[in-house]
Short mmCIF file of C-alpha atoms in Angstrom, two decimals:
data_model
loop_
_atom_site.label_atom_id
_atom_site.label_comp_id
_atom_site.label_asym_id
_atom_site.label_seq_id
_atom_site.Cartn_x
_atom_site.Cartn_y
_atom_site.Cartn_z
CA MET A 2 81.21 103.39 140.83
CA PHE A 3 80.21 101.80 137.54
CA SER A 4 76.64 102.09 136.32
CA GLU A 5 75.06 98.76 135.43
CA GLY A 6 75.42 99.45 131.72
CA GLU A 7 79.09 100.38 132.04
CA PHE A 8 79.71 97.31 134.18
CA ASN A 9 78.08 95.04 131.62
CA ASP A 10 80.03 96.67 128.78
CA GLN A 11 83.29 96.23 130.62
CA TYR A 12 82.41 92.70 131.65
CA SER A 13 81.59 91.72 128.07
CA ALA A 14 84.76 93.42 126.76
CA GLU A 15 86.87 91.51 129.32
CA ALA A 16 85.15 88.27 128.43
CA GLU A 17 85.83 88.96 124.77
CA TYR A 18 89.53 89.66 125.43
CA SER A 19 90.01 86.57 127.57
CA ASP A 20 88.28 84.53 124.90
CA LEU A 21 90.62 86.10 122.32
CA ASP A 22 93.60 85.35 124.55
CA GLU A 23 92.61 81.75 124.72
CA LYS A 24 92.07 81.51 120.97
CA CYS A 25 95.32 83.18 120.05
CA SER A 26 97.33 81.09 122.48
CA ARG A 27 96.26 78.10 120.38
CA ILE A 28 97.66 79.59 117.19
CA PHE A 29 101.38 79.40 116.58
CA VAL A 30 103.87 81.34 114.52
CA LYS A 31 104.34 78.37 112.20
CA ASP A 32 100.61 78.53 111.32
CA ILE A 33 100.66 82.07 109.99
CA MET A 34 104.29 82.83 109.00
CA GLU A 35 105.45 83.28 105.42
CA VAL A 36 107.20 79.99 104.79
CA ARG A 37 108.94 80.89 101.57
CA PRO A 38 110.40 84.33 102.19
CA VAL A 39 112.71 85.92 99.68
CA VAL A 40 116.19 85.29 101.07
CA ILE A 41 119.61 86.67 100.32
CA ASN A 42 122.57 84.32 100.27
CA ALA A 43 125.51 85.38 102.40
CA ASP A 44 127.84 85.17 99.39
CA ASP A 45 125.61 87.19 97.04
CA PRO A 46 127.43 90.28 95.75
CA VAL A 47 126.19 93.61 97.09
CA GLU A 48 125.04 94.56 93.58
CA LYS A 49 122.65 91.59 93.58
CA VAL A 50 121.33 92.65 96.99
CA LEU A 51 120.63 96.13 95.62
CA GLU A 52 118.73 94.56 92.71
CA VAL A 53 116.54 92.62 95.16
CA PHE A 54 115.67 95.85 96.99
CA ASN A 55 115.00 97.58 93.68
CA GLU A 56 112.68 94.87 92.39
CA LYS A 57 110.80 93.92 95.55
CA GLU A 58 109.26 96.07 98.23
CA PHE A 59 109.87 94.28 101.51
CA HIS A 60 111.56 96.19 104.30
CA THR A 61 113.87 93.40 105.48
CA TYR A 62 115.38 90.26 104.01
CA PRO A 63 116.95 87.34 105.88
CA VAL A 64 120.53 86.38 105.01
CA VAL A 65 121.34 82.67 104.97
CA GLU A 66 124.29 80.36 104.39
CA LYS A 67 124.18 77.88 101.49
CA ASN A 68 122.97 75.16 103.90
CA GLY A 69 120.04 77.33 105.05
CA ASP A 70 121.60 78.42 108.37
CA PHE A 71 120.26 81.80 109.38
CA LEU A 72 122.96 84.50 109.69
CA GLY A 73 121.40 87.96 109.82
CA ILE A 74 119.20 90.49 108.09
CA ILE A 75 119.57 93.33 105.61
CA ASP A 76 117.01 96.12 105.82
CA GLN A 77 116.10 99.24 103.85
CA ASN A 78 118.05 101.49 106.23
CA ILE A 79 121.33 99.76 105.40
CA ILE A 80 120.63 99.97 101.68
CA LEU A 81 119.76 103.66 101.86
CA GLN A 82 122.96 104.38 103.77
CA LEU A 83 125.01 102.40 101.25
CA LEU A 84 123.42 104.13 98.28
CA THR A 85 123.71 107.67 99.58
CA HIS A 86 126.62 107.60 102.07
CA ARG A 87 124.33 109.87 104.05
CA VAL A 88 124.93 108.75 107.58
CA SER A 89 125.38 111.06 110.51
CA ARG A 90 128.98 111.84 111.39
CA LEU A 91 128.51 109.89 114.59
CA ASP A 92 128.18 106.81 112.41
CA HIS A 93 131.35 107.53 110.44
CA THR A 94 133.07 104.79 112.28
CA HIS A 95 135.22 102.07 110.87
CA LEU A 96 132.33 99.65 111.24
CA MET A 97 130.16 101.69 108.88
CA ALA A 98 133.15 102.12 106.58
CA VAL A 99 133.86 98.38 106.60
CA LYS A 100 130.22 97.88 105.57
CA SER A 101 130.48 100.31 102.70
CA LEU A 102 133.57 98.46 101.44
CA SER A 103 132.03 95.01 101.64
CA GLU A 104 131.56 93.16 98.41
CA PHE A 105 129.19 90.50 99.69
CA ALA A 106 125.90 90.36 101.59
CA ARG A 107 127.55 88.91 104.70
CA GLY A 108 129.65 92.06 105.07
CA ILE A 109 126.71 94.47 105.13
CA MET A 110 124.13 92.47 107.08
CA ILE A 111 123.14 93.04 110.70
CA PRO A 112 124.33 89.90 112.48
CA HIS A 113 122.54 88.32 115.45
CA PRO A 114 119.07 89.89 115.13
CA VAL A 115 116.35 88.66 117.46
CA THR A 116 114.61 85.56 116.11
CA ILE A 117 111.63 83.56 117.35
CA PRO A 118 110.86 79.83 117.28
CA PRO A 119 107.99 78.47 115.13
CA GLU A 120 106.21 77.19 118.25
CA MET A 121 105.75 80.61 119.83
CA ASP A 122 102.07 81.48 120.18
CA LEU A 123 100.34 84.42 118.57
CA CYS A 124 99.70 86.28 121.86
CA GLU A 125 103.37 86.24 122.75
CA VAL A 126 104.50 87.46 119.32
CA ALA A 127 101.95 90.28 119.45
CA GLU A 128 103.13 91.23 122.93
CA ILE A 129 106.81 91.35 121.93
CA MET A 130 106.01 93.35 118.80
CA ILE A 131 104.11 95.94 120.84
CA LYS A 132 106.44 96.06 123.83
CA HIS A 133 109.72 96.23 121.97
CA LYS A 134 108.55 98.02 118.80
CA VAL A 135 109.63 95.23 116.46
CA ASP A 136 107.84 95.00 113.13
CA ARG A 137 109.02 91.59 111.95
CA PHE A 138 110.85 88.49 113.07
CA CYS A 139 112.77 85.81 111.26
CA VAL A 140 111.56 82.41 112.42
CA VAL A 141 114.42 80.04 113.14
CA ASP A 142 114.41 76.40 114.10
CA LYS A 143 117.68 74.64 114.98
CA ASP A 144 119.71 77.44 113.31
CA LYS A 145 117.74 77.08 110.03
CA LEU A 146 115.52 79.84 108.70
CA VAL A 147 111.98 78.42 108.41
CA GLY A 148 109.97 81.58 107.78
CA ILE A 149 109.35 85.23 108.47
CA ILE A 150 106.46 86.90 110.28
CA CYS A 151 105.45 90.55 110.00
CA LYS A 152 103.06 92.76 111.96
CA PRO A 153 100.36 92.65 109.22
CA ASP A 154 100.38 88.81 109.42
CA VAL A 155 99.76 89.02 113.16
CA ILE A 156 97.07 91.69 112.79
CA LYS A 157 95.23 89.68 110.12
CA ALA A 158 95.37 86.52 112.24
CA ILE A 159 94.06 88.23 115.37
CA TYR A 160 91.38 90.12 113.41
CA SER A 161 90.08 86.88 111.96
CA LEU A 162 89.87 85.39 115.46
CA ARG A 163 87.43 88.08 116.59
CA GLY A 164 84.80 86.24 114.55
CA MET B 5 118.63 124.51 141.54
CA GLU B 6 122.26 125.19 140.84
CA PHE B 7 122.73 121.66 139.51
CA LEU B 8 119.74 122.00 137.19
CA PHE B 9 121.09 125.28 135.83
CA GLN B 10 124.56 123.81 135.32
CA ILE B 11 123.32 120.76 133.42
CA LEU B 12 120.91 122.91 131.41
CA ILE B 13 123.62 125.34 130.36
CA ILE B 14 126.11 122.52 129.63
CA LEU B 15 123.73 120.56 127.43
CA LEU B 16 122.42 123.65 125.68
CA SER B 17 125.85 125.05 124.81
CA ALA B 18 127.11 121.58 123.85
CA ARG B 19 124.24 121.12 121.38
CA LEU B 20 124.60 124.61 119.89
CA LEU B 21 128.36 124.50 119.40
CA SER B 22 128.28 120.88 118.28
CA GLU B 23 125.78 121.89 115.57
CA ILE B 24 127.94 124.83 114.46
CA SER B 25 130.95 122.53 114.36
CA GLU B 26 129.09 119.98 112.20
CA ARG B 27 127.88 122.76 109.88
CA VAL B 28 131.44 123.86 109.15
CA GLY B 29 132.45 120.28 108.42
CA MET B 30 134.09 119.40 111.74
CA PRO B 31 133.01 116.71 114.20
CA GLY B 32 130.57 117.74 116.93
CA ILE B 33 133.02 116.77 119.67
CA LEU B 34 135.15 119.79 118.74
CA GLY B 35 132.18 122.09 119.43
CA GLU B 36 131.47 120.34 122.72
CA ILE B 37 135.06 120.84 123.94
CA LEU B 38 134.92 124.48 122.84
CA ALA B 39 131.62 124.89 124.72
CA GLY B 40 133.42 123.60 127.81
CA ILE B 41 136.35 126.00 127.39
CA LEU B 42 133.99 128.97 126.99
CA LEU B 43 131.79 127.94 129.92
CA GLY B 44 134.90 127.41 132.05
CA ILE B 45 136.11 130.92 131.30
CA ALA B 46 132.75 132.64 131.57
CA VAL B 47 130.32 131.08 133.97
CA LEU B 48 130.79 127.67 135.41
CA GLU B 49 133.16 125.99 137.76
CA ASN B 50 133.70 122.25 137.79
CA THR B 51 131.76 120.76 140.66
CA ASP B 52 131.65 117.23 142.05
CA THR B 53 128.23 116.74 140.49
CA ILE B 54 129.39 117.70 136.99
CA SER B 55 132.43 115.50 137.43
CA SER B 56 130.20 112.54 138.45
CA VAL B 57 127.94 112.98 135.43
CA ALA B 58 131.07 113.29 133.25
CA GLN B 59 132.33 110.02 134.73
CA LEU B 60 129.09 108.34 133.69
CA GLY B 61 129.67 109.94 130.27
CA VAL B 62 133.08 108.37 129.85
CA ILE B 63 131.78 104.99 131.03
CA PHE B 64 129.00 105.10 128.45
CA LEU B 65 131.35 106.39 125.74
CA LEU B 66 133.44 103.25 126.01
CA PHE B 67 130.48 100.98 126.72
CA ILE B 68 128.79 102.04 123.51
CA ALA B 69 132.07 101.64 121.59
CA GLY B 70 132.06 97.98 122.59
CA TYR B 71 128.29 97.52 122.33
CA LYS B 72 127.83 98.99 118.85
CA GLU B 73 131.17 99.12 117.13
CA VAL B 74 133.50 96.26 117.88
CA HIS B 75 132.95 93.10 115.94
CA ILE B 76 135.44 90.42 116.77
CA GLU B 77 134.81 88.95 113.29
CA ASP B 78 136.28 92.10 111.70
CA LEU B 79 139.59 91.41 113.43
CA LYS B 80 139.79 87.96 111.87
CA ALA B 81 139.28 89.44 108.41
CA SER B 82 142.00 92.06 108.85
CA SER B 83 145.25 91.51 107.04
CA LYS B 84 148.71 90.87 108.43
CA LYS B 85 149.85 94.03 106.65
CA ALA B 86 147.42 96.04 108.76
CA ILE B 87 148.80 94.49 111.95
CA ILE B 88 152.37 95.45 111.01
CA ALA B 89 151.37 99.00 110.08
CA THR B 90 149.33 99.36 113.28
CA ILE B 91 152.19 98.22 115.49
CA PHE B 92 154.50 100.71 113.75
CA GLN B 93 152.15 103.67 114.10
CA ILE B 94 151.30 102.98 117.74
CA LEU B 95 154.92 102.28 118.69
CA ILE B 96 156.31 105.45 117.10
CA ALA B 97 153.54 107.65 118.54
CA PHE B 98 154.13 106.03 121.94
CA ILE B 99 157.89 106.62 121.76
CA ALA B 100 157.30 110.25 120.69
CA GLY B 101 155.11 110.83 123.75
CA PHE B 102 157.39 109.08 126.22
CA GLY B 103 160.51 110.67 124.72
CA LEU B 104 159.01 114.15 124.98
CA GLY B 105 158.09 113.63 128.63
CA TYR B 106 161.52 112.19 129.41
CA TYR B 107 163.29 115.08 127.64
CA PHE B 108 161.35 117.64 129.67
CA GLY B 109 162.17 115.82 132.90
CA LEU B 110 158.67 114.52 133.67
CA GLY B 111 158.32 111.50 135.92
CA ASN B 112 158.13 108.04 134.36
CA LEU B 113 154.43 107.68 135.09
CA GLU B 114 153.65 111.16 133.75
CA SER B 115 155.61 110.39 130.56
CA LEU B 116 153.77 107.10 130.25
CA VAL B 117 150.36 108.83 130.41
CA LEU B 118 151.55 111.19 127.68
CA ALA B 119 152.76 108.23 125.60
CA VAL B 120 149.46 106.38 125.97
CA ALA B 121 147.53 109.58 125.15
CA PHE B 122 149.57 109.85 121.91
CA SER B 123 148.81 106.25 120.88
CA PRO B 124 145.08 106.01 120.00
CA THR B 125 143.54 107.18 116.76
CA SER B 126 140.00 108.26 115.91
CA ILE B 127 139.33 107.98 112.22
CA GLY B 128 135.73 109.25 112.09
CA VAL B 129 136.73 112.60 110.62
CA THR B 130 139.09 111.10 108.04
CA VAL B 131 136.61 108.38 107.01
CA LYS B 132 134.34 111.27 105.97
CA THR B 133 137.14 112.73 103.83
CA LEU B 134 137.87 109.32 102.27
CA LEU B 135 134.18 108.87 101.45
CA ASP B 136 133.91 112.37 99.97
CA MET B 137 136.97 111.79 97.78
CA ASP B 138 135.92 108.25 96.86
CA TYR B 139 139.12 106.83 98.32
CA LEU B 140 137.76 104.57 101.04
CA SER B 141 138.24 101.45 98.93
CA SER B 142 141.81 102.40 98.00
CA LYS B 143 144.69 100.34 99.42
CA PRO B 144 145.58 102.85 102.15
CA GLY B 145 141.88 103.55 102.84
CA SER B 146 141.00 99.96 103.57
CA MET B 147 144.20 99.39 105.56
CA MET B 148 143.27 102.44 107.66
CA LEU B 149 140.01 100.78 108.60
CA SER B 150 141.66 97.52 109.62
CA SER B 151 144.34 99.44 111.48
CA ALA B 152 141.71 101.47 113.37
CA ILE B 153 140.06 98.28 114.58
CA PHE B 154 143.37 96.98 116.00
CA ASP B 155 144.20 100.43 117.29
CA ASP B 156 140.99 100.48 119.37
CA ILE B 157 141.84 97.21 121.08
CA ILE B 158 145.54 97.99 121.65
CA SER B 159 144.84 101.52 122.90
CA ILE B 160 142.22 100.36 125.37
CA PHE B 161 144.69 97.73 126.58
CA LEU B 162 147.31 100.48 127.05
CA VAL B 163 144.79 102.65 128.91
CA SER B 164 144.02 99.74 131.21
CA ILE B 165 147.72 99.33 132.00
CA VAL B 166 148.34 103.00 132.64
CA SER B 167 145.16 103.48 134.69
CA THR B 168 146.08 100.54 136.91
CA MET B 169 149.60 101.92 137.33
CA ALA B 170 148.01 105.23 138.27
CA GLN B 171 146.20 103.53 141.12
CA TYR B 172 149.53 102.22 142.46
CA ASN B 173 151.08 105.58 141.60
CA SER B 174 154.21 103.92 140.23
CA ILE B 175 155.56 102.13 137.16
CA PHE B 176 154.98 98.41 137.50
CA SER B 177 157.59 95.93 138.54
CA PRO B 178 157.47 92.85 136.25
CA MET B 179 155.53 91.03 138.98
CA GLN B 180 152.93 93.80 139.26
CA PHE B 181 152.64 93.84 135.47
CA LEU B 182 151.95 90.11 135.40
CA THR B 183 149.41 90.51 138.21
CA MET B 184 147.63 93.20 136.22
CA ILE B 185 147.57 91.04 133.07
CA GLY B 186 146.29 88.19 135.22
CA LYS B 187 143.50 90.39 136.63
CA LEU B 188 142.58 91.58 133.15
CA MET B 189 142.41 87.99 131.88
CA VAL B 190 140.31 86.88 134.85
CA PHE B 191 138.01 89.86 134.33
CA VAL B 192 137.55 89.14 130.61
CA GLY B 193 137.13 85.43 131.38
CA VAL B 194 134.42 86.05 133.99
CA MET B 195 132.65 88.52 131.71
CA TYR B 196 132.80 86.02 128.83
CA PHE B 197 131.35 83.31 131.07
CA LEU B 198 128.60 85.66 132.25
CA ALA B 199 127.76 86.72 128.68
CA ARG B 200 127.70 83.18 127.36
CA TYR B 201 125.89 81.36 130.14
CA VAL B 202 124.11 83.95 132.26
CA LEU B 203 123.33 87.11 130.29
CA SER B 204 121.86 85.40 127.23
CA ARG B 205 119.43 83.48 129.51
CA LEU B 206 118.80 86.53 131.66
CA PHE B 207 117.76 88.57 128.63
CA GLY B 208 115.41 85.74 127.62
CA HIS B 209 113.56 86.27 130.93
CA VAL B 210 113.88 90.05 130.87
CA ARG B 211 112.14 90.10 127.51
CA LYS B 212 109.04 88.68 129.20
CA MET B 213 109.05 91.07 132.15
CA HIS B 214 106.09 93.39 132.65
CA ALA B 215 108.11 96.26 134.11
CA ARG B 216 108.55 99.16 131.70
CA GLU B 217 111.73 99.37 129.61
CA SER B 218 113.05 96.16 131.15
CA ILE B 219 115.56 95.38 128.35
CA PHE B 220 116.92 98.92 128.21
CA ALA B 221 117.24 99.00 132.00
CA THR B 222 119.09 95.69 131.98
CA VAL B 223 121.53 96.91 129.32
CA ILE B 224 122.26 99.95 131.50
CA LEU B 225 122.66 97.72 134.55
CA VAL B 226 125.16 95.53 132.67
CA ALA B 227 127.15 98.65 131.70
CA LEU B 228 127.26 99.86 135.29
CA PHE B 229 127.94 96.40 136.70
CA SER B 230 130.87 95.75 134.35
CA ALA B 231 132.36 99.16 135.14
CA TYR B 232 131.96 98.58 138.88
CA PHE B 233 133.22 94.99 138.72
CA ALA B 234 136.38 96.14 136.88
CA GLU B 235 137.02 98.73 139.59
CA ALA B 236 136.45 96.16 142.29
CA MET B 237 139.12 94.02 140.62
CA GLY B 238 141.59 96.90 140.62
CA LEU B 239 141.13 97.77 136.93
CA HIS B 240 139.61 101.01 135.68
CA ALA B 241 135.85 101.39 135.23
CA VAL B 242 136.14 102.42 131.57
CA ILE B 243 137.87 99.15 130.66
CA GLY B 244 135.06 97.26 132.35
CA ALA B 245 132.45 99.26 130.47
CA PHE B 246 134.16 98.55 127.13
CA VAL B 247 134.41 94.80 127.80
CA GLY B 248 130.78 94.78 129.02
CA GLY B 249 129.73 96.41 125.76
CA VAL B 250 131.62 93.88 123.63
CA MET B 251 130.04 91.01 125.59
CA LEU B 252 126.53 92.39 125.03
CA SER B 253 127.12 92.98 121.33
CA ASN B 254 126.43 89.32 120.51
CA ILE B 255 123.21 89.00 122.51
CA PRO B 256 120.31 89.60 120.08
CA VAL B 257 117.69 90.73 122.60
CA ALA B 258 120.09 93.32 124.04
CA LYS B 259 120.56 94.75 120.56
CA ILE B 260 116.95 95.24 119.48
CA GLU B 261 116.90 98.43 117.40
CA ASP B 262 114.58 100.19 119.83
CA VAL B 263 116.93 99.44 122.75
CA GLN B 264 120.05 100.44 120.79
CA SER B 265 118.46 103.73 119.93
CA LYS B 266 117.58 104.41 123.59
CA VAL B 267 121.11 103.55 124.76
CA SER B 268 122.52 105.81 122.04
CA GLY B 269 120.12 108.57 123.05
CA LEU B 270 121.15 108.41 126.69
CA ALA B 271 124.86 108.27 125.82
CA TYR B 272 125.15 110.75 122.95
CA GLY B 273 122.18 112.93 123.88
CA MET B 274 123.08 113.49 127.49
CA LEU B 275 126.06 111.80 129.12
CA THR B 276 128.96 112.00 126.64
CA PRO B 277 128.37 115.70 125.82
CA VAL B 278 128.76 116.39 129.55
CA PHE B 279 132.08 114.49 129.48
CA PHE B 280 133.43 116.50 126.52
CA VAL B 281 132.21 119.79 127.99
CA TYR B 282 133.85 118.76 131.28
CA ILE B 283 137.11 118.15 129.37
CA GLY B 284 136.80 121.64 127.88
CA MET B 285 136.03 123.19 131.27
CA SER B 286 139.12 121.51 132.72
CA VAL B 287 141.35 123.17 130.12
CA ASP B 288 143.28 126.06 131.54
CA PRO B 289 144.02 128.46 128.66
CA MET B 290 146.52 130.35 130.83
CA SER B 291 148.59 127.22 131.41
CA LEU B 292 148.86 126.70 127.63
CA GLY B 293 150.60 130.04 127.28
CA ALA B 294 152.68 129.50 130.40
CA ALA B 295 153.92 126.12 129.19
CA GLY B 296 154.94 127.77 125.88
CA ILE B 297 157.35 125.60 123.91
CA PHE B 298 156.26 122.45 125.77
CA THR B 299 152.66 122.90 124.53
CA VAL B 300 153.85 123.51 120.98
CA LEU B 301 156.04 120.40 121.09
CA ILE B 302 153.20 118.24 122.42
CA VAL B 303 151.04 119.32 119.48
CA ILE B 304 153.82 118.92 116.88
CA LEU B 305 155.17 115.61 118.16
CA GLY B 306 151.65 114.31 118.71
CA LEU B 307 150.85 114.97 115.05
CA LEU B 308 154.21 113.79 113.74
CA GLY B 309 154.23 110.62 115.88
CA LYS B 310 151.20 109.25 114.05
CA LEU B 311 152.11 110.70 110.66
CA VAL B 312 155.66 109.33 110.68
CA GLY B 313 154.62 106.08 112.37
CA GLY B 314 151.84 105.50 109.86
CA PHE B 315 154.07 106.50 106.94
CA ALA B 316 156.87 104.15 108.05
CA GLY B 317 154.44 101.31 108.72
CA ALA B 318 152.80 101.65 105.30
CA LYS B 319 156.19 101.91 103.57
CA THR B 320 157.31 98.73 105.34
CA VAL B 321 154.39 96.77 103.92
CA GLY B 322 155.13 97.99 100.37
CA PHE B 323 153.02 101.13 99.86
CA ASN B 324 154.42 103.94 97.68
CA PHE B 325 155.24 107.43 99.00
CA TYR B 326 151.81 109.04 98.60
CA GLU B 327 149.87 105.96 99.67
CA SER B 328 151.97 105.90 102.83
CA LEU B 329 151.32 109.61 103.34
CA ILE B 330 147.57 108.98 102.99
CA PHE B 331 147.75 106.26 105.60
CA GLY B 332 149.80 108.44 107.98
CA ALA B 333 147.51 111.47 107.61
CA GLY B 334 144.39 109.34 107.94
CA ILE B 335 145.32 108.00 111.36
CA MET B 336 146.44 111.36 112.79
CA PRO B 337 143.20 112.49 114.50
CA ARG B 338 143.00 111.93 118.24
CA ALA B 339 139.72 112.15 120.06
CA GLU B 340 137.78 109.94 122.43
CA VAL B 341 140.35 107.47 123.82
CA THR B 342 143.07 110.14 124.05
CA LEU B 343 140.74 112.37 126.06
CA VAL B 344 139.71 109.45 128.25
CA THR B 345 143.40 108.74 128.97
CA ILE B 346 144.24 112.26 130.04
CA SER B 347 141.10 112.64 132.08
CA ILE B 348 142.07 109.48 134.00
CA GLY B 349 145.62 110.83 134.37
CA ARG B 350 144.34 114.15 135.67
CA GLU B 351 141.71 112.63 137.93
CA MET B 352 144.40 110.50 139.56
CA GLY B 353 146.73 113.42 139.98
CA ILE B 354 149.45 112.12 137.64
CA ILE B 355 149.42 114.85 135.02
CA GLY B 356 149.11 118.56 135.64
CA GLU B 357 147.12 121.32 133.98
CA GLU B 358 149.79 121.99 131.33
CA ILE B 359 149.90 118.47 129.90
CA PHE B 360 146.12 118.07 130.13
CA SER B 361 145.42 121.34 128.34
CA ALA B 362 148.13 120.75 125.74
CA VAL B 363 146.79 117.28 124.84
CA VAL B 364 143.25 118.69 124.46
CA LEU B 365 144.78 121.26 122.10
CA LEU B 366 146.59 118.46 120.24
CA SER B 367 143.28 116.63 119.86
CA ALA B 368 141.54 119.73 118.46
CA VAL B 369 144.42 120.54 116.08
CA SER B 370 144.65 116.94 114.86
CA ILE B 371 140.93 116.84 114.05
CA PHE B 372 141.40 120.08 112.14
CA VAL B 373 144.66 119.34 110.30
CA ALA B 374 144.30 115.65 109.41
CA PRO B 375 141.50 116.01 106.83
CA MET B 376 143.39 118.83 105.07
CA LEU B 377 146.63 116.86 104.87
CA LEU B 378 144.69 113.79 103.78
CA LYS B 379 143.03 115.71 100.93
CA PHE B 380 146.42 117.00 99.80
CA ALA B 381 147.96 113.50 99.87
CA ILE B 382 145.03 111.99 97.94
CA GLN B 383 145.22 114.68 95.25
CA LYS B 384 148.96 114.10 94.89
CA ASP B 385 148.43 110.34 94.71
CA LYS B 386 145.81 110.78 91.99
CA GLU B 387 148.09 113.10 90.00
CA ASN B 388 150.96 110.69 90.43
CA LYS B 389 148.91 107.72 89.23
CA SER B 390 147.38 109.56 86.27
CA SER B 391 150.80 110.82 85.09
CA ALA B 392 152.22 107.29 85.46
CA SER B 393 149.39 105.76 83.41
CA GLY B 394 149.33 108.63 80.89
#
């Protein structure tokens, strides 16, 4: 049994959450995403990719074709493996070796990562991020990269909705 | 209780010996097989339950090979030279295996299993040597990588032929062979259709499910379904699992990092070690001694088949002596697919204890010898090139 105070607290918390749900379902990825992310061109040499990671501090960069078509991502894990060759023996497969021989970004990227459309609402993005432990998504519309959205963007947006 | 103890002791000894193996610079699989041999001698007997878990292990071994490692795009980028060298090395290893069986009066099917077991390569251990010696980007190094990609596909195709023949318990007539190819094509076609039009949509819905671990569970279901479906079509489960893995490898939701890491954890943390320990437990050390010269010849011809095949293939495409030796030594190791082949052969009653145990020994020796020979060949190649330029 709930005491009256507990019941009221829970009731008000539920009301607050449902209000938040409603508010965040009216906000879309396109409203809060980074629309000009730093991108890597598929034909950029690996050396240039390393420079990008050296100069900037993002975890992941989208890889695009010249015409803006989204192809894949390169993240810090790949770069660290390339720089140190320190991968577990289990990963000493020809695929890893092919990556370490690649001269261009397209050879080292992770192809086919999960992407989201710009019209997805904030609640859904938050849910996917929590459920599937994903920290960031590239936002793709008709095969073109239109932005990138990270967990801090989602947190800030939801925090501001609390009023 | 007994099952719990068996799995506990298998996983514990596999982890310990795998770690020791890694520490001395050898792949963990060697330690896992050794754990099996020791357990087989000392404590455990193979039971139906261990064999069932090992079967799941082999299904997931090949599923994960398709799911994480095969990129069809890599095949397109591979050179014609690599195709020629691959055909040479597989053909000569295959002939060495079949010839040995034929010479010792084995049946055609038994000789064929031996030939197919000789054919695959597993370059993980030699890639490490190439990386350490900064030779991965050399001509033979990069051709080895392309060749290994083709080798995977061709070997798995050969395993599918031999495992289907094993079910009929006879060498195919041309008609049966065509039927098998037809079945394989229908299977791949149906799986392609499912991946393209059903699975990608299915995963879109699964992503939104409330049930816990829905994506991971669906990936596992696809692995089991493709293995079962292949068996239902008269192919072997491992072929189905491999094709299922390749089909999933292009579906983004199925390859979320978190899911990949869970699938890897299940496969490499639990199921595949049981398979390799099971292989070790199935080795009969007494039969190795009893078979004597036959065992020795399996090991020697198994090593030479790849070395000579690789050397000849590389020479044919214009490599010099030492470059060809590097290529030949690099593709010598046999591991996963070879062990899968002989475990199918044994499970179906085609090969006996002697061949099974001798091929496991070949696999262990090849993993041990190949890196040493490769180092020697690379040093010679370096000396040769520096004296030529100096």
